[in-house]
Amino acid sequence: MNLFSSSPGDKPSRQAKAVVTGAGSGIGRSFALELARRGGAVVCADIDLEAAQETVTLIEELGGKGFALTCDVGKAAQVKNLSVKAQSLLGEPVTLVINNAGVGMGGKFEELSLKDWQWCMNVNLWGVIHGCHYFVPGFKQQGYGAIINVGSAASYTAAPEMSAYNVTKAGVMALSETLSAELRKDNIRVNVLCPTLVPTNIIKNGRLPGRYSGMADHALMNYAMTTSEAVAKLTLNRLDKGLLYTTPQVDAKLFWLMKRASPSLYARFLGFSYRFVN
Ligand SMILES: NC(=O)c1ccc[n+]([C@@H]2O[C@H](COP(=O)([O-])OP(=O)(O)OC[C@H]3O[C@@H](n4cnc5c(N)ncnc54)[C@H](O)[C@@H]3O)[C@@H](O)[C@H]2O)c1
């Protein structure tokens, strides 16, 4: 049964009028390029305008249309401004928003300052809330739209020494699930992307204690089971199919199944394993 009207909005990744946050690097850049390949026009928003501009140049090399805008997603007024400017740059209403901007944060709970928590919450959780808050009304008005929120396997894995990051990503998952149910009747699709390791600049750009930041970056670059390009393609395909969750890698699926099969056993397993690496 197709719960969505036939068109427009039937294949949200095709000819999208899109906004991608954190589009200057990694997964966000890959989303922007893939949308351009699918005939879309993309507003590339990033706190780093130069990086967003580089993505636009890559889009233009593909023969696509892109626009760079500076935006700190943690600041409500800047995301509001993004929603207004995006429509005027695109010349048409926005049909897809990808709330992707995010930062990495690790460390034992007692090592994290409240400032660390606030930084992580602001970008990873408030950034997504702001994106949904300012784009959903327009989607409702036009009768269709689509949202991809970039969560993480951290939305459900609860790995030790990642408390702040885990909390933000669990929030992204809860918001996405709620909006999927709440906005389905309005013909607005939601997908939440929950990958494990993807080789990007997230460790270099993040805040991790020196004792394991080198190791984490090495793991990301050498042991990731996918690429940002593959993740972007898969997520857009799943959005087109009206699916809510994207867990791109085998380990992401495995953790998902373990957690759901027995949450208590899973928590014990984590605690037990953590003792051995400490
Ligand atoms: N790389 C991974 O292994 C991985 C795994 C799971 C989830 N994720 C999530 O994927 C998303 C993208 O991360 P990535 O891996 O591509 O990292 P990345 O560091 O390569 O890219 C993140 C981009 O976000 C931008 N950014 C940072 N703070 C911002 C802000 N306040 N406002 C606007 N833009 C801002 C950065 O300038 C950068 O261009 C994040 O939400 C991250 O949590 C990444």
mmCIF file of C-alpha atoms and ligand atoms in Angstrom:
data_model
loop_
_atom_site.group_PDB
_atom_site.id
_atom_site.type_symbol
_atom_site.label_atom_id
_atom_site.label_comp_id
_atom_site.label_asym_id
_atom_site.label_seq_id
_atom_site.Cartn_x
_atom_site.Cartn_y
_atom_site.Cartn_z
ATOM 1 C CA MET A 1 0.000 0.000 0.000
ATOM 2 C CA ASN A 2 1.412 3.393 -0.945
ATOM 3 C CA LEU A 3 0.711 5.738 1.940
ATOM 4 C CA PHE A 4 1.894 8.730 -0.041
ATOM 5 C CA SER A 5 0.178 10.539 -2.867
ATOM 6 C CA SER A 6 1.581 9.706 -6.324
ATOM 7 C CA SER A 7 3.222 13.050 -7.134
ATOM 8 C CA PRO A 8 4.718 15.525 -6.438
ATOM 9 C CA GLY A 9 6.976 14.255 -3.717
ATOM 10 C CA ASP A 10 6.735 10.644 -4.867
ATOM 11 C CA LYS A 11 10.516 10.326 -5.321
ATOM 12 C CA PRO A 12 11.871 13.058 -3.062
ATOM 13 C CA SER A 13 15.502 12.534 -4.115
ATOM 14 C CA ARG A 14 14.761 13.273 -7.806
ATOM 15 C CA GLN A 15 14.914 16.880 -9.052
ATOM 16 C CA ALA A 16 14.901 17.971 -5.408
ATOM 17 C CA LYS A 17 15.090 21.565 -4.322
ATOM 18 C CA ALA A 18 17.301 20.684 -1.407
ATOM 19 C CA VAL A 19 19.083 22.157 1.568
ATOM 20 C CA VAL A 20 21.984 20.193 3.042
ATOM 21 C CA THR A 21 23.621 21.341 6.272
ATOM 22 C CA GLY A 22 27.268 20.522 6.908
ATOM 23 C CA ALA A 23 27.599 20.215 3.123
ATOM 24 C CA GLY A 24 31.240 21.298 3.108
ATOM 25 C CA SER A 25 32.681 17.890 3.976
ATOM 26 C CA GLY A 26 32.099 14.156 4.338
ATOM 27 C CA ILE A 27 28.567 12.779 4.271
ATOM 28 C CA GLY A 28 26.971 16.199 3.680
ATOM 29 C CA ARG A 29 29.126 16.818 0.612
ATOM 30 C CA SER A 30 28.255 13.350 -0.712
ATOM 31 C CA PHE A 31 24.535 14.027 -0.232
ATOM 32 C CA ALA A 32 24.858 17.323 -2.105
ATOM 33 C CA LEU A 33 26.700 15.728 -5.042
ATOM 34 C CA GLU A 34 24.317 12.768 -5.263
ATOM 35 C CA LEU A 35 21.305 15.099 -5.273
ATOM 36 C CA ALA A 36 22.912 17.072 -8.109
ATOM 37 C CA ARG A 37 23.422 13.804 -10.038
ATOM 38 C CA ARG A 38 19.692 13.140 -9.566
ATOM 39 C CA GLY A 39 18.847 16.457 -11.222
ATOM 40 C CA GLY A 40 18.397 18.516 -8.079
ATOM 41 C CA ALA A 41 19.471 22.016 -7.094
ATOM 42 C CA VAL A 42 21.200 22.177 -3.736
ATOM 43 C CA VAL A 43 21.776 24.873 -1.140
ATOM 44 C CA CYS A 44 25.002 23.843 0.573
ATOM 45 C CA ALA A 45 25.031 25.273 4.094
ATOM 46 C CA ASP A 46 28.020 25.030 6.389
ATOM 47 C CA ILE A 47 29.625 26.946 9.231
ATOM 48 C CA ASP A 48 32.682 26.921 6.947
ATOM 49 C CA LEU A 49 31.643 28.931 3.884
ATOM 50 C CA GLU A 50 34.807 28.132 1.930
ATOM 51 C CA ALA A 51 34.154 24.388 2.307
ATOM 52 C CA ALA A 52 30.527 24.848 1.195
ATOM 53 C CA GLN A 53 31.758 26.810 -1.818
ATOM 54 C CA GLU A 54 34.095 23.925 -2.732
ATOM 55 C CA THR A 55 31.116 21.585 -2.749
ATOM 56 C CA VAL A 56 29.250 23.979 -5.032
ATOM 57 C CA THR A 57 32.219 23.965 -7.437
ATOM 58 C CA LEU A 58 32.073 20.137 -7.486
ATOM 59 C CA ILE A 59 28.320 20.298 -8.186
ATOM 60 C CA GLU A 60 28.935 22.697 -11.070
ATOM 61 C CA GLU A 61 31.586 20.355 -12.476
ATOM 62 C CA LEU A 62 28.816 17.736 -12.629
ATOM 63 C CA GLY A 63 26.666 20.212 -14.562
ATOM 64 C CA GLY A 64 24.397 20.807 -11.567
ATOM 65 C CA LYS A 65 23.174 23.842 -9.687
ATOM 66 C CA GLY A 66 24.412 24.669 -6.186
ATOM 67 C CA PHE A 67 24.530 27.634 -3.839
ATOM 68 C CA ALA A 68 26.783 28.108 -0.817
ATOM 69 C CA LEU A 69 25.532 29.690 2.376
ATOM 70 C CA THR A 70 27.133 30.113 5.746
ATOM 71 C CA CYS A 71 25.043 28.834 8.626
ATOM 72 C CA ASP A 72 25.740 27.716 12.178
ATOM 73 C CA VAL A 73 22.943 25.188 12.726
ATOM 74 C CA GLY A 74 23.198 25.644 16.488
ATOM 75 C CA LYS A 75 21.849 29.183 16.126
ATOM 76 C CA ALA A 76 18.098 29.339 15.513
ATOM 77 C CA ALA A 77 18.204 32.741 13.790
ATOM 78 C CA GLN A 78 20.770 31.483 11.265
ATOM 79 C CA VAL A 79 18.687 28.425 10.380
ATOM 80 C CA LYS A 80 15.599 30.622 10.028
ATOM 81 C CA ASN A 81 17.605 32.828 7.673
ATOM 82 C CA LEU A 82 18.741 29.705 5.771
ATOM 83 C CA SER A 83 15.123 28.626 5.247
ATOM 84 C CA VAL A 84 14.195 32.027 3.812
ATOM 85 C CA LYS A 85 17.323 32.491 1.671
ATOM 86 C CA ALA A 86 17.217 28.926 0.334
ATOM 87 C CA GLN A 87 13.832 29.466 -1.240
ATOM 88 C CA SER A 88 14.918 32.711 -2.900
ATOM 89 C CA LEU A 89 18.178 31.167 -4.202
ATOM 90 C CA LEU A 90 16.412 28.080 -5.534
ATOM 91 C CA GLY A 91 13.604 30.197 -7.014
ATOM 92 C CA GLU A 92 11.153 27.550 -5.792
ATOM 93 C CA PRO A 93 10.044 26.124 -2.457
ATOM 94 C CA VAL A 94 12.419 23.708 -0.743
ATOM 95 C CA THR A 95 11.302 20.072 -1.104
ATOM 96 C CA LEU A 96 14.006 18.266 0.904
ATOM 97 C CA VAL A 97 16.077 19.215 3.933
ATOM 98 C CA ILE A 98 19.026 17.124 5.084
ATOM 99 C CA ASN A 99 19.952 17.946 8.673
ATOM 100 C CA ASN A 100 23.449 16.527 8.499
ATOM 101 C CA ALA A 101 25.826 18.959 10.250
ATOM 102 C CA GLY A 102 27.373 17.318 13.268
ATOM 103 C CA VAL A 103 30.469 17.109 15.420
ATOM 104 C CA GLY A 104 32.285 14.260 17.125
ATOM 105 C CA MET A 105 32.788 14.178 20.872
ATOM 106 C CA GLY A 106 34.337 11.531 23.077
ATOM 107 C CA GLY A 107 35.777 11.058 26.519
ATOM 108 C CA LYS A 108 34.837 9.648 29.903
ATOM 109 C CA PHE A 109 31.710 11.224 31.376
ATOM 110 C CA GLU A 110 33.670 13.044 34.093
ATOM 111 C CA GLU A 111 36.164 14.389 31.539
ATOM 112 C CA LEU A 112 33.499 16.301 29.612
ATOM 113 C CA SER A 113 32.887 19.879 30.675
ATOM 114 C CA LEU A 114 29.407 21.362 30.515
ATOM 115 C CA LYS A 115 30.739 23.556 27.690
ATOM 116 C CA ASP A 116 31.602 20.369 25.767
ATOM 117 C CA TRP A 117 28.063 19.087 26.338
ATOM 118 C CA GLN A 118 26.548 22.380 25.205
ATOM 119 C CA TRP A 119 28.661 22.481 22.019
ATOM 120 C CA CYS A 120 27.740 18.922 21.101
ATOM 121 C CA MET A 121 24.039 19.351 21.955
ATOM 122 C CA ASN A 122 23.877 22.640 20.050
ATOM 123 C CA VAL A 123 25.228 21.303 16.791
ATOM 124 C CA ASN A 124 24.056 17.679 16.804
ATOM 125 C CA LEU A 125 20.637 17.983 18.420
ATOM 126 C CA TRP A 126 19.543 21.633 18.331
ATOM 127 C CA GLY A 127 20.860 21.839 14.751
ATOM 128 C CA VAL A 128 18.426 19.094 13.721
ATOM 129 C CA ILE A 129 15.574 20.557 15.785
ATOM 130 C CA HIS A 130 16.146 23.970 14.159
ATOM 131 C CA GLY A 131 16.192 22.417 10.683
ATOM 132 C CA CYS A 132 12.901 20.599 11.263
ATOM 133 C CA HIS A 133 11.327 23.604 12.984
ATOM 134 C CA TYR A 134 11.974 26.014 10.123
ATOM 135 C CA PHE A 135 11.322 23.713 7.147
ATOM 136 C CA VAL A 136 8.298 21.645 8.221
ATOM 137 C CA PRO A 137 5.761 24.541 8.036
ATOM 138 C CA GLY A 138 6.662 25.162 4.372
ATOM 139 C CA PHE A 139 6.355 21.435 3.583
ATOM 140 C CA LYS A 140 2.922 21.342 5.207
ATOM 141 C CA GLN A 141 1.818 24.382 3.262
ATOM 142 C CA GLN A 142 2.869 22.930 -0.105
ATOM 143 C CA GLY A 143 1.452 19.500 0.743
ATOM 144 C CA TYR A 144 4.668 17.479 0.529
ATOM 145 C CA GLY A 145 8.306 17.427 1.529
ATOM 146 C CA ALA A 146 11.039 15.225 2.890
ATOM 147 C CA ILE A 147 13.509 15.254 5.752
ATOM 148 C CA ILE A 148 16.678 13.251 6.270
ATOM 149 C CA ASN A 149 18.114 13.573 9.750
ATOM 150 C CA VAL A 150 21.633 12.295 10.193
ATOM 151 C CA GLY A 151 21.777 10.310 13.395
ATOM 152 C CA SER A 152 24.322 7.570 13.937
ATOM 153 C CA ALA A 153 24.577 4.011 15.171
ATOM 154 C CA ALA A 154 25.308 5.970 18.376
ATOM 155 C CA SER A 155 21.563 6.706 18.387
ATOM 156 C CA TYR A 156 21.141 3.222 19.881
ATOM 157 C CA THR A 157 24.541 1.618 20.633
ATOM 158 C CA ALA A 158 25.245 3.537 23.890
ATOM 159 C CA ALA A 159 29.002 2.882 23.602
ATOM 160 C CA PRO A 160 31.037 3.955 26.671
ATOM 161 C CA GLU A 161 33.048 7.186 26.587
ATOM 162 C CA MET A 162 30.634 8.727 24.087
ATOM 163 C CA SER A 163 27.932 9.995 26.445
ATOM 164 C CA ALA A 164 27.361 13.458 24.968
ATOM 165 C CA TYR A 165 27.455 12.236 21.370
ATOM 166 C CA ASN A 166 25.160 9.285 22.189
ATOM 167 C CA VAL A 167 22.610 11.545 23.877
ATOM 168 C CA THR A 168 22.453 13.905 20.907
ATOM 169 C CA LYS A 169 22.063 11.084 18.412
ATOM 170 C CA ALA A 170 19.411 9.281 20.487
ATOM 171 C CA GLY A 171 17.530 12.592 20.429
ATOM 172 C CA VAL A 172 17.829 12.778 16.647
ATOM 173 C CA MET A 173 16.390 9.256 16.390
ATOM 174 C CA ALA A 174 13.471 10.060 18.744
ATOM 175 C CA LEU A 175 12.666 13.261 16.861
ATOM 176 C CA SER A 176 12.787 11.489 13.491
ATOM 177 C CA GLU A 177 10.540 8.643 14.661
ATOM 178 C CA THR A 178 8.043 11.102 16.126
ATOM 179 C CA LEU A 179 7.957 13.280 13.026
ATOM 180 C CA SER A 180 7.634 10.256 10.757
ATOM 181 C CA ALA A 181 4.425 9.303 12.565
ATOM 182 C CA GLU A 182 3.159 12.847 12.998
ATOM 183 C CA LEU A 183 3.800 14.093 9.451
ATOM 184 C CA ARG A 184 2.891 11.004 7.435
ATOM 185 C CA LYS A 185 -0.658 12.298 6.984
ATOM 186 C CA ASP A 186 0.828 15.515 5.557
ATOM 187 C CA ASN A 187 2.753 13.613 2.872
ATOM 188 C CA ILE A 188 6.090 14.447 4.494
ATOM 189 C CA ARG A 189 8.632 11.634 4.559
ATOM 190 C CA VAL A 190 11.327 11.226 7.162
ATOM 191 C CA ASN A 191 14.444 9.074 7.114
ATOM 192 C CA VAL A 192 17.030 8.814 9.869
ATOM 193 C CA LEU A 193 20.519 7.734 8.849
ATOM 194 C CA CYS A 194 22.374 5.627 11.455
ATOM 195 C CA PRO A 195 25.823 4.606 10.234
ATOM 196 C CA THR A 196 28.785 3.220 12.136
ATOM 197 C CA LEU A 197 32.184 4.324 10.778
ATOM 198 C CA VAL A 198 32.284 6.414 7.614
ATOM 199 C CA PRO A 199 35.625 7.853 6.442
ATOM 200 C CA THR A 200 35.223 11.648 6.787
ATOM 201 C CA ASN A 201 36.803 14.520 8.728
ATOM 202 C CA ILE A 202 34.623 13.994 11.812
ATOM 203 C CA ILE A 203 37.478 12.977 14.121
ATOM 204 C CA LYS A 204 39.792 15.758 12.923
ATOM 205 C CA ASN A 205 36.989 18.311 13.401
ATOM 206 C CA GLY A 206 35.761 16.872 16.703
ATOM 207 C CA ARG A 207 36.765 16.965 20.368
ATOM 208 C CA LEU A 208 38.293 13.706 21.537
ATOM 209 C CA PRO A 209 40.899 13.092 24.224
ATOM 210 C CA GLY A 210 44.390 12.824 22.704
ATOM 211 C CA ARG A 211 44.807 9.257 23.966
ATOM 212 C CA TYR A 212 42.493 7.879 21.338
ATOM 213 C CA SER A 213 41.847 10.513 18.685
ATOM 214 C CA GLY A 214 44.683 9.166 16.456
ATOM 215 C CA MET A 215 43.393 5.614 16.874
ATOM 216 C CA ALA A 216 39.808 6.657 16.133
ATOM 217 C CA ASP A 217 40.847 8.482 12.957
ATOM 218 C CA HIS A 218 42.919 5.466 11.876
ATOM 219 C CA ALA A 219 39.918 3.160 12.408
ATOM 220 C CA LEU A 220 37.635 5.528 10.516
ATOM 221 C CA MET A 221 39.964 5.784 7.534
ATOM 222 C CA ASN A 222 41.018 2.126 7.367
ATOM 223 C CA TYR A 223 38.257 -0.090 8.757
ATOM 224 C CA ALA A 224 35.050 1.624 7.647
ATOM 225 C CA MET A 225 32.865 -0.795 5.694
ATOM 226 C CA THR A 226 31.461 1.875 3.428
ATOM 227 C CA THR A 227 32.058 5.312 1.935
ATOM 228 C CA SER A 228 30.176 8.573 2.345
ATOM 229 C CA GLU A 229 29.128 8.314 -1.315
ATOM 230 C CA ALA A 230 27.564 4.872 -0.816
ATOM 231 C CA VAL A 231 25.820 6.009 2.372
ATOM 232 C CA ALA A 232 24.317 9.042 0.616
ATOM 233 C CA LYS A 233 23.034 6.941 -2.309
ATOM 234 C CA LEU A 234 21.520 4.282 -0.062
ATOM 235 C CA THR A 235 19.813 6.813 2.201
ATOM 236 C CA LEU A 236 18.260 8.699 -0.709
ATOM 237 C CA ASN A 237 17.042 5.419 -2.220
ATOM 238 C CA ARG A 238 15.462 4.417 1.080
ATOM 239 C CA LEU A 239 13.841 7.840 1.422
ATOM 240 C CA ASP A 240 12.318 7.375 -2.043
ATOM 241 C CA LYS A 241 10.878 4.057 -0.867
ATOM 242 C CA GLY A 242 9.281 5.745 2.140
ATOM 243 C CA LEU A 243 11.462 3.905 4.663
ATOM 244 C CA LEU A 244 12.251 5.489 8.023
ATOM 245 C CA TYR A 245 15.577 3.893 8.998
ATOM 246 C CA THR A 246 18.908 3.624 7.185
ATOM 247 C CA THR A 247 21.506 1.446 8.927
ATOM 248 C CA PRO A 248 24.021 1.152 6.088
ATOM 249 C CA GLN A 249 26.592 -1.308 7.390
ATOM 250 C CA VAL A 250 26.465 -4.879 8.673
ATOM 251 C CA ASP A 251 27.752 -3.861 12.116
ATOM 252 C CA ALA A 252 25.114 -1.096 12.352
ATOM 253 C CA LYS A 253 22.426 -3.718 11.650
ATOM 254 C CA LEU A 254 23.958 -6.205 14.073
ATOM 255 C CA PHE A 255 24.046 -3.727 16.977
ATOM 256 C CA TRP A 256 20.461 -2.721 16.138
ATOM 257 C CA LEU A 257 19.299 -6.343 16.303
ATOM 258 C CA MET A 258 21.254 -7.110 19.508
ATOM 259 C CA LYS A 259 19.871 -4.042 21.281
ATOM 260 C CA ARG A 260 16.301 -4.814 20.251
ATOM 261 C CA ALA A 261 16.495 -8.526 20.983
ATOM 262 C CA SER A 262 17.538 -8.016 24.602
ATOM 263 C CA PRO A 263 18.312 -4.478 25.799
ATOM 264 C CA SER A 264 19.402 -5.652 29.284
ATOM 265 C CA LEU A 265 21.711 -8.339 27.970
ATOM 266 C CA TYR A 266 23.131 -5.867 25.487
ATOM 267 C CA ALA A 267 23.898 -3.342 28.277
ATOM 268 C CA ARG A 268 25.651 -6.072 30.292
ATOM 269 C CA PHE A 269 27.653 -7.135 27.272
ATOM 270 C CA LEU A 270 28.821 -3.527 26.755
ATOM 271 C CA GLY A 271 29.832 -3.104 30.392
ATOM 272 C CA PHE A 272 31.618 -6.460 30.385
ATOM 273 C CA SER A 273 33.559 -5.700 27.176
ATOM 274 C CA TYR A 274 34.466 -2.208 28.392
ATOM 275 C CA ARG A 275 36.169 -3.613 31.519
ATOM 276 C CA PHE A 276 38.612 -5.476 29.299
ATOM 277 C CA VAL A 277 39.704 -2.480 27.273
ATOM 278 C CA ASN A 278 40.328 -0.362 30.376
HETATM 279 N N1 LIG B 1 31.820 9.825 9.927
HETATM 280 C C1 LIG B 1 31.235 8.935 10.705
HETATM 281 O O1 LIG B 1 31.811 7.869 11.052
HETATM 282 C C2 LIG B 1 29.825 9.171 11.172
HETATM 283 C C3 LIG B 1 29.130 8.100 11.759
HETATM 284 C C4 LIG B 1 27.846 8.301 12.203
HETATM 285 C C5 LIG B 1 27.240 9.541 12.037
HETATM 286 N N2 LIG B 1 27.925 10.571 11.482
HETATM 287 C C6 LIG B 1 27.258 11.867 11.362
HETATM 288 O O2 LIG B 1 27.353 12.333 10.028
HETATM 289 C C7 LIG B 1 27.194 13.753 10.016
HETATM 290 C C8 LIG B 1 28.236 14.357 9.103
HETATM 291 O O3 LIG B 1 29.522 14.159 9.665
HETATM 292 P P1 LIG B 1 30.804 13.771 8.798
HETATM 293 O O4 LIG B 1 31.236 12.455 9.271
HETATM 294 O O5 LIG B 1 30.547 13.989 7.364
HETATM 295 O O6 LIG B 1 31.849 14.839 9.395
HETATM 296 P P2 LIG B 1 32.699 15.991 8.732
HETATM 297 O O7 LIG B 1 33.442 16.628 9.867
HETATM 298 O O8 LIG B 1 33.477 15.486 7.585
HETATM 299 O O9 LIG B 1 31.586 17.010 8.178
HETATM 300 C C9 LIG B 1 30.777 17.769 9.042
HETATM 301 C C10 LIG B 1 30.478 19.123 8.393
HETATM 302 O O10 LIG B 1 29.618 19.832 9.299
HETATM 303 C C11 LIG B 1 30.081 21.181 9.395
HETATM 304 N N3 LIG B 1 29.666 21.761 10.669
HETATM 305 C C12 LIG B 1 30.186 21.537 11.911
HETATM 306 N N4 LIG B 1 29.548 22.290 12.813
HETATM 307 C C13 LIG B 1 28.609 22.980 12.144
HETATM 308 C C14 LIG B 1 27.624 23.922 12.542
HETATM 309 N N5 LIG B 1 27.504 24.328 13.818
HETATM 310 N N6 LIG B 1 26.800 24.431 11.604
HETATM 311 C C15 LIG B 1 26.932 24.058 10.309
HETATM 312 N N7 LIG B 1 27.847 23.191 9.874
HETATM 313 C C16 LIG B 1 28.676 22.664 10.783
HETATM 314 C C17 LIG B 1 31.594 21.071 9.268
HETATM 315 O O11 LIG B 1 32.172 22.320 8.893
HETATM 316 C C18 LIG B 1 31.738 19.994 8.214
HETATM 317 O O12 LIG B 1 31.741 20.545 6.907
HETATM 318 C C19 LIG B 1 27.285 14.193 11.488
HETATM 319 O O13 LIG B 1 25.989 14.451 11.969
HETATM 320 C C20 LIG B 1 27.877 12.983 12.177
HETATM 321 O O14 LIG B 1 27.537 12.928 13.530
HETATM 322 C C21 LIG B 1 29.215 10.413 11.037
#
